[in-house]
Amino acid sequence: MCPPNTPYQSQWHAFLHSLPKCEHHVHLEGCLEPALIFSMARKNNVSLPSPSSNPAYTSIETLSKRYGHFSSLDDFLSFYFIGMTVLKTQSDFAELAWTYFKQAHAEGVHHAEVFFDPQVHMERGVEYRVVVDGYAEGCKRAEKELGISTRLIMCFLKHLPLESAQRLYDTALNEGDLGLNGRNPVIHGLGASSSEVGPPKDLFRPIYLDAKGKSINLTAHAGEEGDASYIAAALDMGATRIDHGIRLVENPELTERVAREEVLLTICPVSNVQLKCVKSVAEVPIRKFLDAGVRFSINSDDPAYFGAYILECYCAVQDAFGLSVADWRLIAENGVKGSWIGEERKNELLRRIDECVKRFEGVL
């Protein structure tokens, strides 16, 4: 459906483009387009892999082509972590965030809650404040110039030891970035990402339980490659949102719990196909979740690597499932309700969704 081929598809494309969106699952480091990787590498004198050792890095074109052929999550992550090495200065992180927000705004995103991965940057000598302040600068610019509301979510990486995550958590607490003791938060939530199968399901339990006691928002990647038990473990640690979560359908009892507790799943359908979790978007349990009353939003995950920002993800779902306007209204509204923003902003976004739906109800 992107781009539209018929007048009917054109109307649907216009509706999906206009529909106010909340994005809850996008990694800022996953928005490093190949062109930006090469330009930042030149600017910062960073050595990328030589073409002889990895032909993908011969040019922007060869790297872009390689991105369309990931064999697994770990295959993708190897490129993901190489790309991150080009980020050095606060202005680099601010530019990356701004690049994402501009694209998201053009595709109808009104609110974005974005992940970032400080551990990898800090391990290669980039200071914590450089990372956080750079991304925060990009968020502030998006709010001021684009009218997008934003939230930063700091991720702990599952392939690294608990001690590394604990140091990062302690740093964020000591720096006052988590909004405790009456301070305004710079970081609005904590997440857990990277390799799912292999590390303990409850690796970050001590951190999560402490954060839960401090009323810090918690989410976690689970149920992408790992089975539904990974989702249960994340919930039991205190997560109130689940990133991916598509394998929830394997456990009817847990599905009922997630629906009952109004847990939001942040589904990434194109990412699921690219990483071989499913063969096609049609295998993502969109319809099953709608029928079961499970709340979810649709997201891009790592759009520079998977070739699809949020609008194309919406279009891919519509192509696969032929959803109704009422279905899309429910998805959009649940995205707002599951966002980590105040009631005033939620009500404003719900009004915008209502206005959009009314414009298209008689057309589609």
Tab-separated table of N, CA and C in Angstrom, residues 109-270:
chain	number	residue	atom	x	y	z
A	109	VAL	N	3.497	10.948	13.365
A	109	VAL	CA	3.737	10.656	14.775
A	109	VAL	C	3.548	11.938	15.591
A	110	HIS	N	2.692	11.843	16.608
A	110	HIS	CA	2.449	12.981	17.495
A	110	HIS	C	3.134	12.806	18.847
A	111	HIS	N	3.430	11.561	19.202
A	111	HIS	CA	4.102	11.277	20.464
A	111	HIS	C	5.065	10.116	20.247
A	112	ALA	N	6.302	10.250	20.748
A	112	ALA	CA	7.308	9.208	20.537
A	112	ALA	C	8.048	8.925	21.843
A	113	GLU	N	8.100	7.650	22.184
A	113	GLU	CA	8.861	7.196	23.344
A	113	GLU	C	10.000	6.346	22.807
A	114	VAL	N	11.214	6.845	22.931
A	114	VAL	CA	12.343	6.310	22.171
A	114	VAL	C	13.375	5.648	23.089
A	115	PHE	N	13.882	4.503	22.647
A	115	PHE	CA	14.911	3.775	23.381
A	115	PHE	C	16.303	4.316	23.060
A	116	PHE	N	17.205	4.179	24.031
A	116	PHE	CA	18.619	4.418	23.751
A	116	PHE	C	19.446	3.494	24.623
A	117	ASP	N	20.697	3.216	24.205
A	117	ASP	CA	21.539	2.175	24.795
A	117	ASP	C	22.860	2.756	25.310
A	118	PRO	N	22.880	3.347	26.487
A	118	PRO	CA	24.113	3.995	26.960
A	118	PRO	C	25.273	3.041	27.213
A	119	GLN	N	24.998	1.787	27.606
A	119	GLN	CA	26.094	0.895	28.008
A	119	GLN	C	27.151	0.729	26.923
A	120	VAL	N	26.714	0.523	25.693
A	120	VAL	CA	27.670	0.306	24.606
A	120	VAL	C	28.517	1.548	24.382
A	121	HIS	N	27.894	2.713	24.456
A	121	HIS	CA	28.642	3.958	24.260
A	121	HIS	C	29.644	4.174	25.394
A	122	MET	N	29.210	3.915	26.610
A	122	MET	CA	30.078	4.134	27.766
A	122	MET	C	31.254	3.160	27.760
A	123	GLU	N	31.026	1.937	27.304
A	123	GLU	CA	32.108	0.952	27.255
A	123	GLU	C	33.205	1.338	26.262
A	124	ARG	N	32.844	2.172	25.278
A	124	ARG	CA	33.866	2.602	24.310
A	124	ARG	C	34.364	4.021	24.610
A	125	GLY	N	34.079	4.483	25.820
A	125	GLY	CA	34.684	5.724	26.289
A	125	GLY	C	33.866	6.982	26.139
A	126	VAL	N	32.630	6.871	25.682
A	126	VAL	CA	31.760	8.047	25.590
A	126	VAL	C	31.099	8.263	26.947
A	127	GLU	N	31.150	9.468	27.449
A	127	GLU	CA	30.615	9.741	28.777
A	127	GLU	C	29.091	9.665	28.792
A	128	TYR	N	28.575	9.237	29.919
A	128	TYR	CA	27.123	9.111	30.120
A	128	TYR	C	26.399	10.404	29.778
A	129	ARG	N	26.905	11.530	30.261
A	129	ARG	CA	26.210	12.803	30.060
A	129	ARG	C	26.183	13.198	28.597
A	130	VAL	N	27.224	12.844	27.853
A	130	VAL	CA	27.255	13.153	26.424
A	130	VAL	C	26.092	12.461	25.717
A	131	VAL	N	25.857	11.205	26.054
A	131	VAL	CA	24.783	10.436	25.429
A	131	VAL	C	23.421	10.995	25.823
A	132	VAL	N	23.200	11.116	27.123
A	132	VAL	CA	21.886	11.536	27.619
A	132	VAL	C	21.569	12.967	27.197
A	133	ASP	N	22.527	13.863	27.348
A	133	ASP	CA	22.261	15.264	27.006
A	133	ASP	C	22.069	15.452	25.507
A	134	GLY	N	22.782	14.660	24.705
A	134	GLY	CA	22.594	14.743	23.257
A	134	GLY	C	21.198	14.325	22.846
A	135	TYR	N	20.768	13.188	23.351
A	135	TYR	CA	19.418	12.721	23.005
A	135	TYR	C	18.348	13.648	23.574
A	136	ALA	N	18.565	14.129	24.793
A	136	ALA	CA	17.598	15.056	25.387
A	136	ALA	C	17.493	16.338	24.558
A	137	GLU	N	18.612	16.788	24.019
A	137	GLU	CA	18.609	17.965	23.153
A	137	GLU	C	17.742	17.722	21.915
A	138	GLY	N	17.883	16.536	21.321
A	138	GLY	CA	17.052	16.200	20.164
A	138	GLY	C	15.582	16.149	20.510
A	139	CYS	N	15.264	15.622	21.689
A	139	CYS	CA	13.866	15.560	22.135
A	139	CYS	C	13.285	16.962	22.320
A	140	LYS	N	14.051	17.828	22.970
A	140	LYS	CA	13.568	19.195	23.205
A	140	LYS	C	13.335	19.930	21.883
A	141	ARG	N	14.216	19.709	20.929
A	141	ARG	CA	14.053	20.366	19.632
A	141	ARG	C	12.788	19.858	18.933
A	142	ALA	N	12.526	18.556	19.032
A	142	ALA	CA	11.329	17.987	18.408
A	142	ALA	C	10.064	18.553	19.043
A	143	GLU	N	10.082	18.710	20.351
A	143	GLU	CA	8.908	19.253	21.025
A	143	GLU	C	8.684	20.716	20.641
A	144	LYS	N	9.779	21.467	20.553
A	144	LYS	CA	9.672	22.898	20.252
A	144	LYS	C	9.329	23.158	18.794
A	145	GLU	N	10.006	22.474	17.858
A	145	GLU	CA	9.863	22.798	16.440
A	145	GLU	C	8.811	21.958	15.721
A	146	LEU	N	8.515	20.768	16.231
A	146	LEU	CA	7.589	19.873	15.540
A	146	LEU	C	6.301	19.635	16.318
A	147	GLY	N	6.296	19.988	17.586
A	147	GLY	CA	5.104	19.763	18.396
A	147	GLY	C	4.903	18.329	18.818
A	148	ILE	N	5.947	17.492	18.691
A	148	ILE	CA	5.876	16.108	19.132
A	148	ILE	C	6.195	16.063	20.625
A	149	SER	N	5.390	15.342	21.386
A	149	SER	CA	5.779	15.074	22.771
A	149	SER	C	6.695	13.858	22.767
A	150	THR	N	7.669	13.832	23.667
A	150	THR	CA	8.692	12.790	23.643
A	150	THR	C	8.952	12.229	25.039
A	151	ARG	N	9.456	11.015	25.064
A	151	ARG	CA	9.919	10.371	26.292
A	151	ARG	C	11.169	9.559	25.959
A	152	LEU	N	12.183	9.622	26.819
A	152	LEU	CA	13.394	8.816	26.663
A	152	LEU	C	13.301	7.585	27.542
A	153	ILE	N	13.598	6.419	26.962
A	153	ILE	CA	13.610	5.160	27.705
A	153	ILE	C	15.016	4.574	27.633
A	154	MET	N	15.647	4.413	28.778
A	154	MET	CA	17.004	3.886	28.831
A	154	MET	C	16.976	2.361	28.907
A	155	CYS	N	17.652	1.718	27.965
A	155	CYS	CA	17.653	0.257	27.907
A	155	CYS	C	18.896	-0.339	28.549
A	156	PHE	N	18.697	-1.426	29.269
A	156	PHE	CA	19.788	-2.287	29.707
A	156	PHE	C	19.932	-3.398	28.673
A	157	LEU	N	21.159	-3.809	28.403
A	157	LEU	CA	21.421	-4.790	27.352
A	157	LEU	C	21.619	-6.176	27.948
A	158	LYS	N	20.823	-7.121	27.438
A	158	LYS	CA	20.788	-8.456	28.035
A	158	LYS	C	22.056	-9.270	27.798
A	159	HIS	N	22.827	-8.911	26.771
A	159	HIS	CA	24.042	-9.681	26.515
A	159	HIS	C	25.207	-9.236	27.398
A	160	LEU	N	24.995	-8.172	28.177
A	160	LEU	CA	26.010	-7.706	29.112
A	160	LEU	C	25.629	-8.141	30.530
A	161	PRO	N	26.608	-8.247	31.435
A	161	PRO	CA	26.305	-8.735	32.788
A	161	PRO	C	25.461	-7.757	33.593
A	162	LEU	N	24.806	-8.295	34.603
A	162	LEU	CA	23.963	-7.489	35.486
A	162	LEU	C	24.739	-6.323	36.086
A	163	GLU	N	26.007	-6.552	36.412
A	163	GLU	CA	26.812	-5.510	37.048
A	163	GLU	C	26.926	-4.269	36.172
A	164	SER	N	27.009	-4.457	34.871
A	164	SER	CA	27.079	-3.323	33.951
A	164	SER	C	25.784	-2.518	33.991
A	165	ALA	N	24.659	-3.213	33.988
A	165	ALA	CA	23.364	-2.535	34.066
A	165	ALA	C	23.197	-1.833	35.410
A	166	GLN	N	23.668	-2.471	36.474
A	166	GLN	CA	23.541	-1.870	37.800
A	166	GLN	C	24.337	-0.565	37.885
A	167	ARG	N	25.531	-0.552	37.292
A	167	ARG	CA	26.325	0.683	37.289
A	167	ARG	C	25.610	1.794	36.531
A	168	LEU	N	25.006	1.434	35.410
A	168	LEU	CA	24.279	2.431	34.622
A	168	LEU	C	23.077	2.958	35.398
A	169	TYR	N	22.347	2.056	36.028
A	169	TYR	CA	21.179	2.450	36.822
A	169	TYR	C	21.588	3.377	37.959
A	170	ASP	N	22.653	3.017	38.659
A	170	ASP	CA	23.133	3.851	39.764
A	170	ASP	C	23.554	5.230	39.258
A	171	THR	N	24.184	5.265	38.098
A	171	THR	CA	24.585	6.550	37.517
A	171	THR	C	23.374	7.421	37.226
A	172	ALA	N	22.361	6.830	36.610
A	172	ALA	CA	21.149	7.593	36.292
A	172	ALA	C	20.469	8.108	37.552
A	173	LEU	N	20.469	7.290	38.598
A	173	LEU	CA	19.894	7.733	39.873
A	173	LEU	C	20.707	8.873	40.463
A	174	ASN	N	22.017	8.698	40.495
A	174	ASN	CA	22.893	9.705	41.096
A	174	ASN	C	22.877	11.027	40.329
A	175	GLU	N	22.686	10.946	39.002
A	175	GLU	CA	22.631	12.150	38.176
A	175	GLU	C	21.272	12.847	38.249
A	176	GLY	N	20.298	12.190	38.870
A	176	GLY	CA	18.971	12.778	39.005
A	176	GLY	C	18.124	12.728	37.752
A	177	ASP	N	18.475	11.859	36.810
A	177	ASP	CA	17.781	11.850	35.511
A	177	ASP	C	16.455	11.101	35.514
A	178	LEU	N	16.197	10.313	36.578
A	178	LEU	CA	14.990	9.489	36.609
A	178	LEU	C	13.810	10.178	37.293
A	179	GLY	N	13.986	11.448	37.606
A	179	GLY	CA	12.845	12.233	38.065
A	179	GLY	C	12.404	11.973	39.488
A	180	LEU	N	13.314	11.563	40.348
A	180	LEU	CA	12.960	11.316	41.742
A	180	LEU	C	13.183	12.573	42.579
A	181	ASN	N	12.627	12.560	43.786
A	181	ASN	CA	12.798	13.664	44.739
A	181	ASN	C	12.343	14.996	44.161
A	182	GLY	N	11.248	14.948	43.414
A	182	GLY	CA	10.658	16.176	42.907
A	182	GLY	C	11.291	16.750	41.662
A	183	ARG	N	12.316	16.088	41.128
A	183	ARG	CA	12.962	16.586	39.922
A	183	ARG	C	12.161	16.187	38.682
A	184	ASN	N	12.267	16.991	37.635
A	184	ASN	CA	11.671	16.622	36.364
A	184	ASN	C	12.533	15.547	35.695
A	185	PRO	N	11.938	14.472	35.227
A	185	PRO	CA	12.739	13.400	34.636
A	185	PRO	C	13.314	13.776	33.280
A	186	VAL	N	14.549	13.370	33.060
A	186	VAL	CA	15.145	13.411	31.727
A	186	VAL	C	14.904	12.066	31.049
A	187	ILE	N	15.001	11.009	31.845
A	187	ILE	CA	14.724	9.639	31.391
A	187	ILE	C	13.401	9.212	32.018
A	188	HIS	N	12.440	8.817	31.177
A	188	HIS	CA	11.077	8.586	31.662
A	188	HIS	C	10.738	7.120	31.878
A	189	GLY	N	11.679	6.233	31.604
A	189	GLY	CA	11.412	4.822	31.812
A	189	GLY	C	12.654	3.999	31.553
A	190	LEU	N	12.589	2.734	31.961
A	190	LEU	CA	13.682	1.791	31.769
A	190	LEU	C	13.195	0.608	30.951
A	191	GLY	N	14.099	0.069	30.112
A	191	GLY	CA	13.763	-1.089	29.296
A	191	GLY	C	14.906	-2.079	29.278
A	192	ALA	N	14.670	-3.206	28.622
A	192	ALA	CA	15.691	-4.248	28.489
A	192	ALA	C	15.621	-4.793	27.071
A	193	SER	N	16.767	-4.798	26.371
A	193	SER	CA	16.759	-5.217	24.967
A	193	SER	C	17.994	-6.045	24.659
A	194	SER	N	18.275	-6.253	23.391
A	194	SER	CA	19.377	-7.061	22.880
A	194	SER	C	18.964	-8.528	22.837
A	195	SER	N	19.926	-9.431	22.843
A	195	SER	CA	19.663	-10.867	22.654
A	195	SER	C	18.660	-11.369	23.692
A	196	GLU	N	17.600	-12.011	23.207
A	196	GLU	CA	16.566	-12.463	24.127
A	196	GLU	C	16.850	-13.858	24.664
A	197	VAL	N	17.076	-14.820	23.778
A	197	VAL	CA	17.281	-16.205	24.190
A	197	VAL	C	18.745	-16.400	24.569
A	198	GLY	N	18.984	-16.917	25.751
A	198	GLY	CA	20.347	-17.144	26.242
A	198	GLY	C	20.533	-16.582	27.627
A	199	PRO	N	20.449	-15.240	27.799
A	199	PRO	CA	20.567	-14.671	29.138
A	199	PRO	C	19.376	-15.092	30.014
A	200	PRO	N	19.518	-15.060	31.329
A	200	PRO	CA	18.386	-15.380	32.214
A	200	PRO	C	17.187	-14.485	31.925
A	201	LYS	N	15.999	-15.072	31.995
A	201	LYS	CA	14.783	-14.309	31.700
A	201	LYS	C	14.585	-13.148	32.667
A	202	ASP	N	15.046	-13.319	33.892
A	202	ASP	CA	14.857	-12.291	34.909
A	202	ASP	C	16.184	-11.645	35.306
A	203	LEU	N	17.080	-11.506	34.345
A	203	LEU	CA	18.431	-10.988	34.599
A	203	LEU	C	18.420	-9.694	35.399
A	204	PHE	N	17.502	-8.789	35.071
A	204	PHE	CA	17.509	-7.461	35.686
A	204	PHE	C	16.523	-7.346	36.851
A	205	ARG	N	16.116	-8.468	37.424
A	205	ARG	CA	15.135	-8.450	38.501
A	205	ARG	C	15.513	-7.494	39.641
A	206	PRO	N	16.743	-7.495	40.170
A	206	PRO	CA	17.048	-6.583	41.283
A	206	PRO	C	16.844	-5.114	40.911
A	207	ILE	N	17.249	-4.755	39.700
A	207	ILE	CA	17.094	-3.362	39.261
A	207	ILE	C	15.617	-3.033	39.076
A	208	TYR	N	14.896	-3.927	38.426
A	208	TYR	CA	13.485	-3.676	38.150
A	208	TYR	C	12.676	-3.564	39.440
A	209	LEU	N	12.947	-4.433	40.405
A	209	LEU	CA	12.196	-4.369	41.654
A	209	LEU	C	12.483	-3.072	42.397
A	210	ASP	N	13.737	-2.626	42.363
A	210	ASP	CA	14.071	-1.354	42.988
A	210	ASP	C	13.389	-0.197	42.267
A	211	ALA	N	13.429	-0.226	40.944
A	211	ALA	CA	12.803	0.842	40.152
A	211	ALA	C	11.292	0.852	40.338
A	212	LYS	N	10.695	-0.329	40.416
A	212	LYS	CA	9.252	-0.414	40.648
A	212	LYS	C	8.887	0.248	41.969
A	213	GLY	N	9.716	0.008	43.000
A	213	GLY	CA	9.484	0.642	44.299
A	213	GLY	C	9.601	2.154	44.254
A	214	LYS	N	10.303	2.666	43.269
A	214	LYS	CA	10.462	4.114	43.078
A	214	LYS	C	9.463	4.667	42.064
A	215	SER	N	8.526	3.825	41.606
A	215	SER	CA	7.475	4.218	40.645
A	215	SER	C	8.053	4.682	39.312
A	216	ILE	N	9.150	4.055	38.893
A	216	ILE	CA	9.749	4.332	37.588
A	216	ILE	C	9.078	3.441	36.547
A	217	ASN	N	8.737	3.991	35.407
A	217	ASN	CA	8.098	3.217	34.339
A	217	ASN	C	9.038	2.114	33.852
A	218	LEU	N	8.469	0.913	33.629
A	218	LEU	CA	9.280	-0.235	33.225
A	218	LEU	C	8.667	-0.956	32.035
A	219	THR	N	9.507	-1.297	31.084
A	219	THR	CA	9.111	-2.124	29.956
A	219	THR	C	10.249	-3.098	29.685
A	220	ALA	N	10.027	-4.075	28.794
A	220	ALA	CA	11.081	-5.040	28.477
A	220	ALA	C	10.775	-5.731	27.158
A	221	HIS	N	11.818	-5.971	26.370
A	221	HIS	CA	11.681	-6.790	25.174
A	221	HIS	C	11.448	-8.239	25.612
A	222	ALA	N	10.417	-8.847	25.109
A	222	ALA	CA	10.109	-10.228	25.476
A	222	ALA	C	9.122	-10.810	24.475
A	223	GLY	N	9.229	-12.124	24.260
A	223	GLY	CA	8.280	-12.788	23.380
A	223	GLY	C	8.462	-12.451	21.918
A	224	GLU	N	9.714	-12.151	21.522
A	224	GLU	CA	10.041	-11.945	20.110
A	224	GLU	C	10.611	-13.257	19.571
A	225	GLU	N	11.789	-13.616	20.029
A	225	GLU	CA	12.346	-14.937	19.738
A	225	GLU	C	12.017	-15.918	20.859
A	226	GLY	N	12.017	-15.428	22.091
A	226	GLY	CA	11.699	-16.276	23.228
A	226	GLY	C	10.213	-16.546	23.336
A	227	ASP	N	9.851	-17.626	24.011
A	227	ASP	CA	8.448	-18.006	24.134
A	227	ASP	C	7.721	-17.125	25.150
A	228	ALA	N	6.454	-17.445	25.396
A	228	ALA	CA	5.622	-16.601	26.252
A	228	ALA	C	6.114	-16.529	27.687
A	229	SER	N	6.922	-17.505	28.118
A	229	SER	CA	7.429	-17.463	29.486
A	229	SER	C	8.330	-16.250	29.715
A	230	TYR	N	8.961	-15.746	28.650
A	230	TYR	CA	9.778	-14.546	28.769
A	230	TYR	C	8.898	-13.334	29.074
A	231	ILE	N	7.706	-13.314	28.525
A	231	ILE	CA	6.760	-12.232	28.801
A	231	ILE	C	6.315	-12.296	30.257
A	232	ALA	N	5.982	-13.501	30.724
A	232	ALA	CA	5.559	-13.665	32.113
A	232	ALA	C	6.654	-13.215	33.071
A	233	ALA	N	7.903	-13.554	32.756
A	233	ALA	CA	9.015	-13.156	33.617
A	233	ALA	C	9.152	-11.638	33.681
A	234	ALA	N	8.986	-10.966	32.542
A	234	ALA	CA	9.081	-9.502	32.513
A	234	ALA	C	7.971	-8.864	33.343
A	235	LEU	N	6.768	-9.386	33.218
A	235	LEU	CA	5.652	-8.857	34.001
A	235	LEU	C	5.871	-9.074	35.490
A	236	ASP	N	6.372	-10.235	35.848
A	236	ASP	CA	6.591	-10.547	37.258
A	236	ASP	C	7.694	-9.681	37.872
A	237	MET	N	8.609	-9.158	37.028
A	237	MET	CA	9.637	-8.244	37.520
A	237	MET	C	9.104	-6.825	37.711
A	238	GLY	N	7.945	-6.541	37.153
A	238	GLY	CA	7.372	-5.215	37.318
A	238	GLY	C	7.129	-4.445	36.038
A	239	ALA	N	7.460	-5.036	34.886
A	239	ALA	CA	7.190	-4.351	33.622
A	239	ALA	C	5.687	-4.169	33.437
A	240	THR	N	5.291	-2.990	33.007
A	240	THR	CA	3.879	-2.728	32.732
A	240	THR	C	3.618	-2.614	31.235
A	241	ARG	N	4.681	-2.820	30.463
A	241	ARG	CA	4.569	-2.804	29.004
A	241	ARG	C	5.511	-3.884	28.478
A	242	ILE	N	5.175	-4.479	27.338
A	242	ILE	CA	6.004	-5.522	26.745
A	242	ILE	C	6.345	-5.119	25.314
A	243	ASP	N	7.635	-5.130	24.997
A	243	ASP	CA	8.093	-4.778	23.659
A	243	ASP	C	8.189	-6.040	22.805
A	244	HIS	N	7.534	-6.021	21.679
A	244	HIS	CA	7.295	-7.167	20.791
A	244	HIS	C	6.117	-7.963	21.355
A	245	GLY	N	6.388	-9.063	22.044
A	245	GLY	CA	5.315	-9.821	22.691
A	245	GLY	C	4.462	-10.670	21.783
A	246	ILE	N	4.903	-10.913	20.540
A	246	ILE	CA	4.023	-11.602	19.590
A	246	ILE	C	3.766	-13.061	19.967
A	247	ARG	N	4.660	-13.660	20.766
A	247	ARG	CA	4.454	-15.057	21.135
A	247	ARG	C	3.528	-15.216	22.345
A	248	LEU	N	2.948	-14.114	22.773
A	248	LEU	CA	1.928	-14.161	23.816
A	248	LEU	C	0.794	-15.101	23.447
A	249	VAL	N	0.456	-15.174	22.153
A	249	VAL	CA	-0.683	-15.986	21.721
A	249	VAL	C	-0.492	-17.466	22.012
A	250	GLU	N	0.725	-17.890	22.315
A	250	GLU	CA	0.977	-19.293	22.617
A	250	GLU	C	0.463	-19.686	23.998
A	251	ASN	N	0.108	-18.696	24.810
A	251	ASN	CA	-0.329	-18.958	26.183
A	251	ASN	C	-1.663	-18.254	26.435
A	252	PRO	N	-2.799	-18.952	26.284
A	252	PRO	CA	-4.120	-18.328	26.456
A	252	PRO	C	-4.316	-17.700	27.827
A	253	GLU	N	-3.820	-18.357	28.868
A	253	GLU	CA	-4.006	-17.824	30.218
A	253	GLU	C	-3.256	-16.505	30.383
A	254	LEU	N	-2.029	-16.446	29.872
A	254	LEU	CA	-1.254	-15.214	29.951
A	254	LEU	C	-1.876	-14.128	29.076
A	255	THR	N	-2.421	-14.522	27.933
A	255	THR	CA	-3.114	-13.566	27.062
A	255	THR	C	-4.257	-12.903	27.807
A	256	GLU	N	-5.017	-13.697	28.550
A	256	GLU	CA	-6.128	-13.144	29.337
A	256	GLU	C	-5.616	-12.177	30.397
A	257	ARG	N	-4.487	-12.529	31.018
A	257	ARG	CA	-3.908	-11.645	32.038
A	257	ARG	C	-3.480	-10.316	31.428
A	258	VAL	N	-2.794	-10.370	30.294
A	258	VAL	CA	-2.316	-9.153	29.639
A	258	VAL	C	-3.490	-8.264	29.233
A	259	ALA	N	-4.551	-8.876	28.724
A	259	ALA	CA	-5.739	-8.105	28.351
A	259	ALA	C	-6.397	-7.502	29.591
A	260	ARG	N	-6.510	-8.298	30.631
A	260	ARG	CA	-7.177	-7.844	31.862
A	260	ARG	C	-6.419	-6.701	32.517
A	261	GLU	N	-5.093	-6.798	32.527
A	261	GLU	CA	-4.267	-5.779	33.174
A	261	GLU	C	-3.942	-4.604	32.257
A	262	GLU	N	-4.467	-4.641	31.034
A	262	GLU	CA	-4.289	-3.559	30.053
A	262	GLU	C	-2.819	-3.267	29.798
A	263	VAL	N	-2.021	-4.328	29.710
A	263	VAL	CA	-0.609	-4.215	29.350
A	263	VAL	C	-0.512	-3.898	27.864
A	264	LEU	N	0.288	-2.919	27.511
A	264	LEU	CA	0.464	-2.561	26.101
A	264	LEU	C	1.617	-3.359	25.503
A	265	LEU	N	1.365	-4.015	24.369
A	265	LEU	CA	2.424	-4.630	23.586
A	265	LEU	C	2.869	-3.628	22.524
A	266	THR	N	4.168	-3.492	22.325
A	266	THR	CA	4.673	-2.582	21.291
A	266	THR	C	5.169	-3.448	20.126
A	267	ILE	N	4.270	-3.738	19.221
A	267	ILE	CA	4.521	-4.695	18.144
A	267	ILE	C	5.266	-4.026	16.994
A	268	CYS	N	6.191	-4.772	16.392
A	268	CYS	CA	7.006	-4.274	15.277
A	268	CYS	C	6.910	-5.264	14.115
A	269	PRO	N	5.874	-5.184	13.300
A	269	PRO	CA	5.602	-6.240	12.315
A	269	PRO	C	6.664	-6.400	11.233
A	270	VAL	N	7.175	-5.311	10.691
A	270	VAL	CA	8.195	-5.429	9.640
A	270	VAL	C	9.494	-5.976	10.231
